Every structure is written in structure tokens, then in C-alpha cells.
Tab-separated table of C-alpha atoms in Angstrom:
chain	number	residue	atom	x	y	z
A	1	GLY	CA	-5.286	-2.913	-17.397
A	2	GLU	CA	-1.998	-2.776	-15.572
A	3	ASP	CA	-1.102	-5.811	-13.517
A	4	VAL	CA	1.503	-6.642	-10.915
A	5	GLU	CA	2.145	-10.252	-9.987
A	6	GLN	CA	4.040	-11.892	-7.143
A	7	SER	CA	4.267	-15.389	-5.758
A	8	LEU	CA	2.152	-15.554	-2.633
A	9	PHE	CA	4.415	-17.461	-0.243
A	10	LEU	CA	8.118	-17.831	0.493
A	11	SER	CA	9.820	-19.696	3.341
A	12	VAL	CA	13.492	-19.366	4.187
A	13	ARG	CA	15.760	-20.355	7.081
A	14	GLU	CA	17.105	-17.715	9.396
A	15	GLY	CA	20.442	-16.443	8.105
A	16	ASP	CA	19.738	-17.362	4.488
A	17	SER	CA	18.989	-14.835	1.756
A	18	SER	CA	15.407	-14.242	0.624
A	19	VAL	CA	14.522	-13.255	-2.907
A	20	ILE	CA	11.035	-11.950	-3.564
A	21	ASN	CA	10.091	-11.559	-7.204
A	22	CYS	CA	7.590	-9.314	-8.949
A	23	THR	CA	6.525	-8.877	-12.550
A	24	TYR	CA	4.529	-5.995	-13.965
A	25	THR	CA	2.925	-5.258	-17.275
A	26	ASP	CA	3.042	-1.480	-17.607
A	27	SER	CA	6.070	-0.438	-19.646
A	28	SER	CA	5.567	3.203	-18.672
A	29	SER	CA	6.157	2.543	-14.981
A	30	THR	CA	8.362	5.240	-13.568
A	31	TYR	CA	8.694	4.278	-9.919
A	32	LEU	CA	8.718	0.813	-8.422
A	33	TYR	CA	8.407	0.208	-4.706
A	34	TRP	CA	8.717	-2.473	-2.105
A	35	TYR	CA	6.501	-2.207	0.960
A	36	LYS	CA	6.494	-4.377	4.072
A	37	GLN	CA	3.387	-5.138	6.102
A	38	GLU	CA	3.922	-6.674	9.507
A	39	PRO	CA	0.988	-8.279	11.325
A	40	GLY	CA	-1.433	-5.660	12.611
A	41	ALA	CA	0.566	-2.792	11.145
A	42	GLY	CA	0.249	-0.521	8.148
A	43	LEU	CA	2.442	-0.620	5.124
A	44	GLN	CA	6.033	0.491	5.555
A	45	LEU	CA	8.015	1.759	2.595
A	46	LEU	CA	11.184	-0.338	2.397
A	47	THR	CA	12.795	0.980	-0.719
A	48	TYR	CA	12.073	2.228	-4.188
A	49	ILE	CA	13.806	2.371	-7.528
A	50	PHE	CA	13.426	4.627	-10.523
A	51	SER	CA	12.882	2.912	-13.841
A	52	ASN	CA	16.185	4.193	-15.228
A	53	MET	CA	18.116	2.252	-12.582
A	54	ASP	CA	19.124	-1.406	-12.682
A	55	MET	CA	20.037	-1.930	-9.073
A	56	LYS	CA	19.764	-0.283	-5.714
A	57	GLN	CA	21.344	-1.434	-2.481
A	58	ASP	CA	20.319	-0.333	0.979
A	59	GLN	CA	21.990	-2.212	3.843
A	60	ARG	CA	20.584	-5.771	3.721
A	61	LEU	CA	18.222	-4.961	0.864
A	62	THR	CA	19.105	-5.214	-2.819
A	63	VAL	CA	16.598	-4.308	-5.512
A	64	LEU	CA	17.180	-5.504	-9.058
A	65	LEU	CA	15.168	-4.184	-11.989
A	66	ASN	CA	15.089	-5.803	-15.411
A	67	LYS	CA	13.075	-3.318	-17.367
A	68	LYS	CA	13.182	-5.362	-20.566
A	69	ASP	CA	11.523	-8.318	-18.842
A	70	LYS	CA	9.485	-6.069	-16.509
A	71	HIS	CA	10.866	-7.979	-13.558
A	72	LEU	CA	11.657	-6.577	-10.134
A	73	SER	CA	13.218	-8.455	-7.250
A	74	LEU	CA	13.960	-7.756	-3.614
A	75	ARG	CA	16.814	-9.628	-1.987
A	76	ILE	CA	17.088	-9.638	1.799
A	77	ALA	CA	20.493	-10.758	3.003
A	78	ASP	CA	20.910	-12.624	6.317
A	79	THR	CA	17.137	-12.943	6.781
A	80	GLN	CA	15.974	-12.636	10.390
A	81	THR	CA	12.755	-13.686	12.104
A	82	GLY	CA	11.821	-10.006	12.272
A	83	ASP	CA	11.698	-9.988	8.493
A	84	SER	CA	8.631	-12.242	8.559
A	85	ALA	CA	5.908	-10.140	6.933
A	86	ILE	CA	4.015	-9.607	3.707
A	87	TYR	CA	6.016	-7.793	1.029
A	88	PHE	CA	4.165	-5.789	-1.599
A	89	CYS	CA	5.585	-4.748	-4.924
A	90	ALA	CA	3.996	-1.597	-6.344
A	91	GLU	CA	4.422	0.522	-9.421
A	92	THR	CA	3.248	3.895	-10.616
A	93	TRP	CA	3.904	6.170	-13.524
A	94	ASP	CA	3.108	9.434	-11.794
A	95	ASN	CA	3.977	11.305	-8.622
A	96	TYR	CA	0.519	11.635	-7.211
A	97	GLY	CA	-0.589	8.164	-6.178
A	98	GLN	CA	-3.781	7.917	-8.185
A	99	ASN	CA	-2.239	5.337	-10.443
A	100	PHE	CA	-0.588	3.182	-7.847
A	101	VAL	CA	-0.851	-0.526	-8.635
A	102	PHE	CA	0.038	-3.080	-5.992
A	103	GLY	CA	0.861	-6.740	-6.334
A	104	PRO	CA	-0.957	-9.301	-4.180
A	105	GLY	CA	1.885	-9.481	-1.659
A	106	THR	CA	4.340	-12.254	-0.821
A	107	ARG	CA	4.118	-13.715	2.670
A	108	LEU	CA	7.673	-14.346	3.853
A	109	SER	CA	8.063	-16.872	6.657
A	110	VAL	CA	11.460	-17.109	8.327
A	111	LEU	CA	12.111	-20.431	10.006
A	112	PRO	CA	14.505	-20.673	12.951
B	1	SER	CA	7.955	10.649	7.515
B	2	ALA	CA	4.369	11.531	8.307
B	3	VAL	CA	2.699	9.702	11.162
B	4	ILE	CA	-0.895	8.625	10.622
B	5	SER	CA	-3.357	7.742	13.341
B	6	GLN	CA	-6.209	5.664	11.966
B	7	LYS	CA	-9.233	4.517	13.919
B	8	PRO	CA	-11.004	2.370	14.695
B	9	SER	CA	-8.457	-0.395	14.278
B	10	ARG	CA	-11.223	-2.950	13.930
B	11	ASP	CA	-14.979	-3.218	14.103
B	12	ILE	CA	-17.721	-5.768	13.665
B	13	CYS	CA	-20.844	-4.232	12.165
B	14	GLN	CA	-24.339	-5.334	11.293
B	15	ARG	CA	-25.316	-5.343	7.651
B	16	GLY	CA	-27.203	-2.257	6.572
B	17	THR	CA	-25.360	0.032	8.987
B	18	SER	CA	-22.543	2.500	8.274
B	19	LEU	CA	-19.067	2.924	9.708
B	20	THR	CA	-16.902	6.035	9.568
B	21	ILE	CA	-13.136	5.589	9.589
B	22	GLN	CA	-10.900	8.472	10.601
B	23	CYS	CA	-7.332	9.317	9.663
B	24	GLN	CA	-5.346	12.013	11.426
B	25	VAL	CA	-1.934	13.041	10.071
B	26	ASP	CA	0.706	14.806	12.126
B	27	SER	CA	1.563	17.196	9.291
B	28	GLN	CA	-0.309	19.021	6.574
B	29	VAL	CA	-0.668	17.034	3.379
B	30	THR	CA	-2.357	17.976	0.154
B	31	MET	CA	-3.596	14.587	-0.906
B	32	MET	CA	-4.868	11.662	1.099
B	33	PHE	CA	-5.703	8.291	-0.369
B	34	TRP	CA	-8.123	5.618	0.757
B	35	TYR	CA	-7.448	1.953	-0.057
B	36	ARG	CA	-9.274	-1.304	0.471
B	37	GLN	CA	-7.573	-4.649	1.014
B	38	GLN	CA	-10.016	-7.516	0.673
B	39	PRO	CA	-9.145	-10.872	2.218
B	40	GLY	CA	-6.264	-12.465	0.336
B	41	GLN	CA	-6.098	-9.595	-2.143
B	42	SER	CA	-3.796	-6.698	-2.749
B	43	LEU	CA	-4.605	-3.054	-2.174
B	44	THR	CA	-7.156	-1.277	-4.334
B	45	LEU	CA	-7.413	2.493	-4.433
B	46	ILE	CA	-10.916	3.693	-3.545
B	47	ALA	CA	-10.509	7.445	-3.896
B	48	THR	CA	-8.202	10.419	-3.598
B	49	ALA	CA	-9.197	13.156	-1.182
B	50	ASN	CA	-8.011	16.732	-1.635
B	51	GLN	CA	-8.791	19.405	0.882
B	52	GLY	CA	-11.434	21.808	-0.361
B	53	SER	CA	-12.702	19.740	-3.247
B	54	GLU	CA	-14.722	16.626	-3.873
B	55	ALA	CA	-12.921	13.316	-3.690
B	56	THR	CA	-11.992	11.586	-6.913
B	57	TYR	CA	-13.277	8.004	-7.036
B	58	GLU	CA	-11.783	5.103	-8.911
B	59	SER	CA	-13.787	2.915	-11.219
B	60	GLY	CA	-16.112	0.668	-9.257
B	61	PHE	CA	-16.397	2.996	-6.257
B	62	VAL	CA	-19.103	5.636	-5.829
B	63	ILE	CA	-19.628	8.520	-3.449
B	64	ASP	CA	-22.970	7.238	-2.168
B	65	LYS	CA	-21.343	4.050	-0.935
B	66	PHE	CA	-18.029	5.541	0.242
B	67	PRO	CA	-18.544	9.209	1.153
B	68	ILE	CA	-15.308	10.969	2.077
B	69	SER	CA	-14.722	14.135	4.022
B	70	ARG	CA	-11.545	16.233	3.980
B	71	PRO	CA	-12.220	19.230	6.188
B	72	ASN	CA	-8.579	20.289	6.557
B	73	LEU	CA	-5.045	19.349	5.554
B	74	THR	CA	-4.486	16.904	8.423
B	75	PHE	CA	-7.712	14.927	8.616
B	76	SER	CA	-10.011	12.787	6.501
B	77	THR	CA	-12.850	10.330	7.006
B	78	LEU	CA	-14.150	7.475	4.891
B	79	THR	CA	-17.650	6.143	5.522
B	80	VAL	CA	-18.665	2.678	4.401
B	81	SER	CA	-22.417	2.977	3.950
B	82	ASN	CA	-25.213	0.418	3.977
B	83	MET	CA	-22.708	-2.338	4.635
B	84	SER	CA	-22.950	-5.891	3.372
B	85	PRO	CA	-20.665	-8.870	4.109
B	86	GLU	CA	-18.840	-8.127	0.837
B	87	ASP	CA	-17.544	-4.926	2.437
B	88	SER	CA	-15.546	-6.939	4.965
B	89	SER	CA	-11.995	-5.752	4.305
B	90	ILE	CA	-9.108	-3.803	5.685
B	91	TYR	CA	-9.397	-0.110	4.880
B	92	LEU	CA	-6.242	1.999	4.845
B	93	CYS	CA	-5.551	5.676	4.410
B	94	SER	CA	-2.308	6.881	2.928
B	95	VAL	CA	-0.416	10.099	2.365
B	96	GLU	CA	2.569	10.990	0.274
B	97	ASP	CA	5.824	10.672	2.172
B	98	ASN	CA	8.175	13.554	2.793
B	99	HIS	CA	10.910	13.903	0.251
B	100	ALA	CA	13.559	14.383	2.907
B	101	ALA	CA	16.817	12.502	2.356
B	102	GLY	CA	15.665	11.491	-1.085
B	103	ARG	CA	13.031	9.123	0.176
B	104	TYR	CA	9.884	9.045	-1.849
B	105	GLY	CA	6.808	6.992	-1.319
B	106	TYR	CA	3.697	6.779	0.701
B	107	THR	CA	2.975	6.311	4.380
B	108	PHE	CA	-0.002	4.217	5.352
B	109	GLY	CA	-2.204	4.122	8.411
B	110	SER	CA	-2.366	0.919	10.423
B	111	GLY	CA	-5.663	0.004	8.812
B	112	THR	CA	-9.229	-0.651	9.937
B	113	ARG	CA	-10.266	-4.295	9.879
B	114	LEU	CA	-13.989	-4.317	9.156
B	115	THR	CA	-16.147	-7.405	9.512
B	116	VAL	CA	-19.767	-7.183	8.427
B	117	VAL	CA	-22.117	-9.812	9.820
């Protein structure tokens, strides 16, 4: 079946850049997402990218997609303590959510 | 984006009992989704709930164990029946985001942390 993989932990110093990586197996993925889950909160959609795009930038966030290698990354510039959370990569090939596959999440710790 | 109110936020339940989780959305949505997040795991879709029809369950999940109600376009419940410790998880409901300003994705409730003892 389809699989999405992420490293489970990442620690960075405040002010540095964070890069969270994700690999997926389904070559028919159409939409790829990054979600953030803060402690005690639900998932928050951070950004998304269509499979025909290579890069998307949104303020401090940069998403890079290498479709050939099925590799997705999220770069957070000038990481702040408020960025400490779990980041989930997710992919789907339809618009309706039934085929939504999530990675295990990467726990980002930002050290002062 | 839609705002979801999910409750209870947490509960500790005895094995063999049932717990009903509620999700209220501040706008009408066609489809609502129920997910489970087991400790240390990612999200797994349990079922999709459409108003006016039976929920569609994913492989490994059955209606007798996880009955779902969807009485209208703003509300849904998920019941975890005859609970065992293996049901200890976070349960989340989700709806499709608005497409305003080109944003596309899903909004999630804050989750229900269930512990079965």
C-alpha cells in the first residue's frame, strides 16, 4: 500500500533554519500537504503543493517537491520557539479525503 | 476556514464500556472524516461520514465497533464501542477546508484523548 515516511525527531537552535523531510511511495499523488500539530491542539494546515509544482514559498515556509525521487521537504526559516510542534506530511490523489495518507510526524524541538 | 468543536477533549473509560465523541462544525459541510492517532503513530482514517447515508469504513474498521451518526450537515458523532485498552488513542474529526483564497486542505478538531483502563 501507499506509504509516507518522515524522520521522527529534529532539534534546531532558535534563529536557524529547519528542514523537515518526507518521502512517499505513491507516484499518482496529486496533492501533498504539511500539517502542524501543537500540543493539545488539532492539526493545522500549513501549506500544500500540487504535484506539478517544484517549489512553493509562503513567508517563512518553503516547500520543495522532487517528484522523481518522491521527496518532499518543508523548510522553516528563522525558526522560533513557537514553531515547536509535530509536523505531518500527507498526500492524496483525490479531492475527497478518503485516500489521505499521513506520515508518522516529525517532532521539531527549537532550543533557545 | 471551518471551525470545529470536538468533545470531550479527553476521557478515561473502563473496558467494555462505550464512549461517544461529538464534532460540531460552524458551517455546513458535505463530508466529515473520523481519524484515529494511536500512541506514537500517524493518523489513520476510520470512516467517512456523509449526511443522509451510511458511513463508509476503511479496511480494518467496522460499524459495530465504531458506529457513526451524521444527522445534519454540521454535526457528527463517533462511538467507540465495547472498549479495550487497544482503543486508547486520540480520535479526530475533520472536514474539508474552504477553498477561499486558493487554500485547500482539511481542518481538524482538537481531538479526543481516550484512555481505556
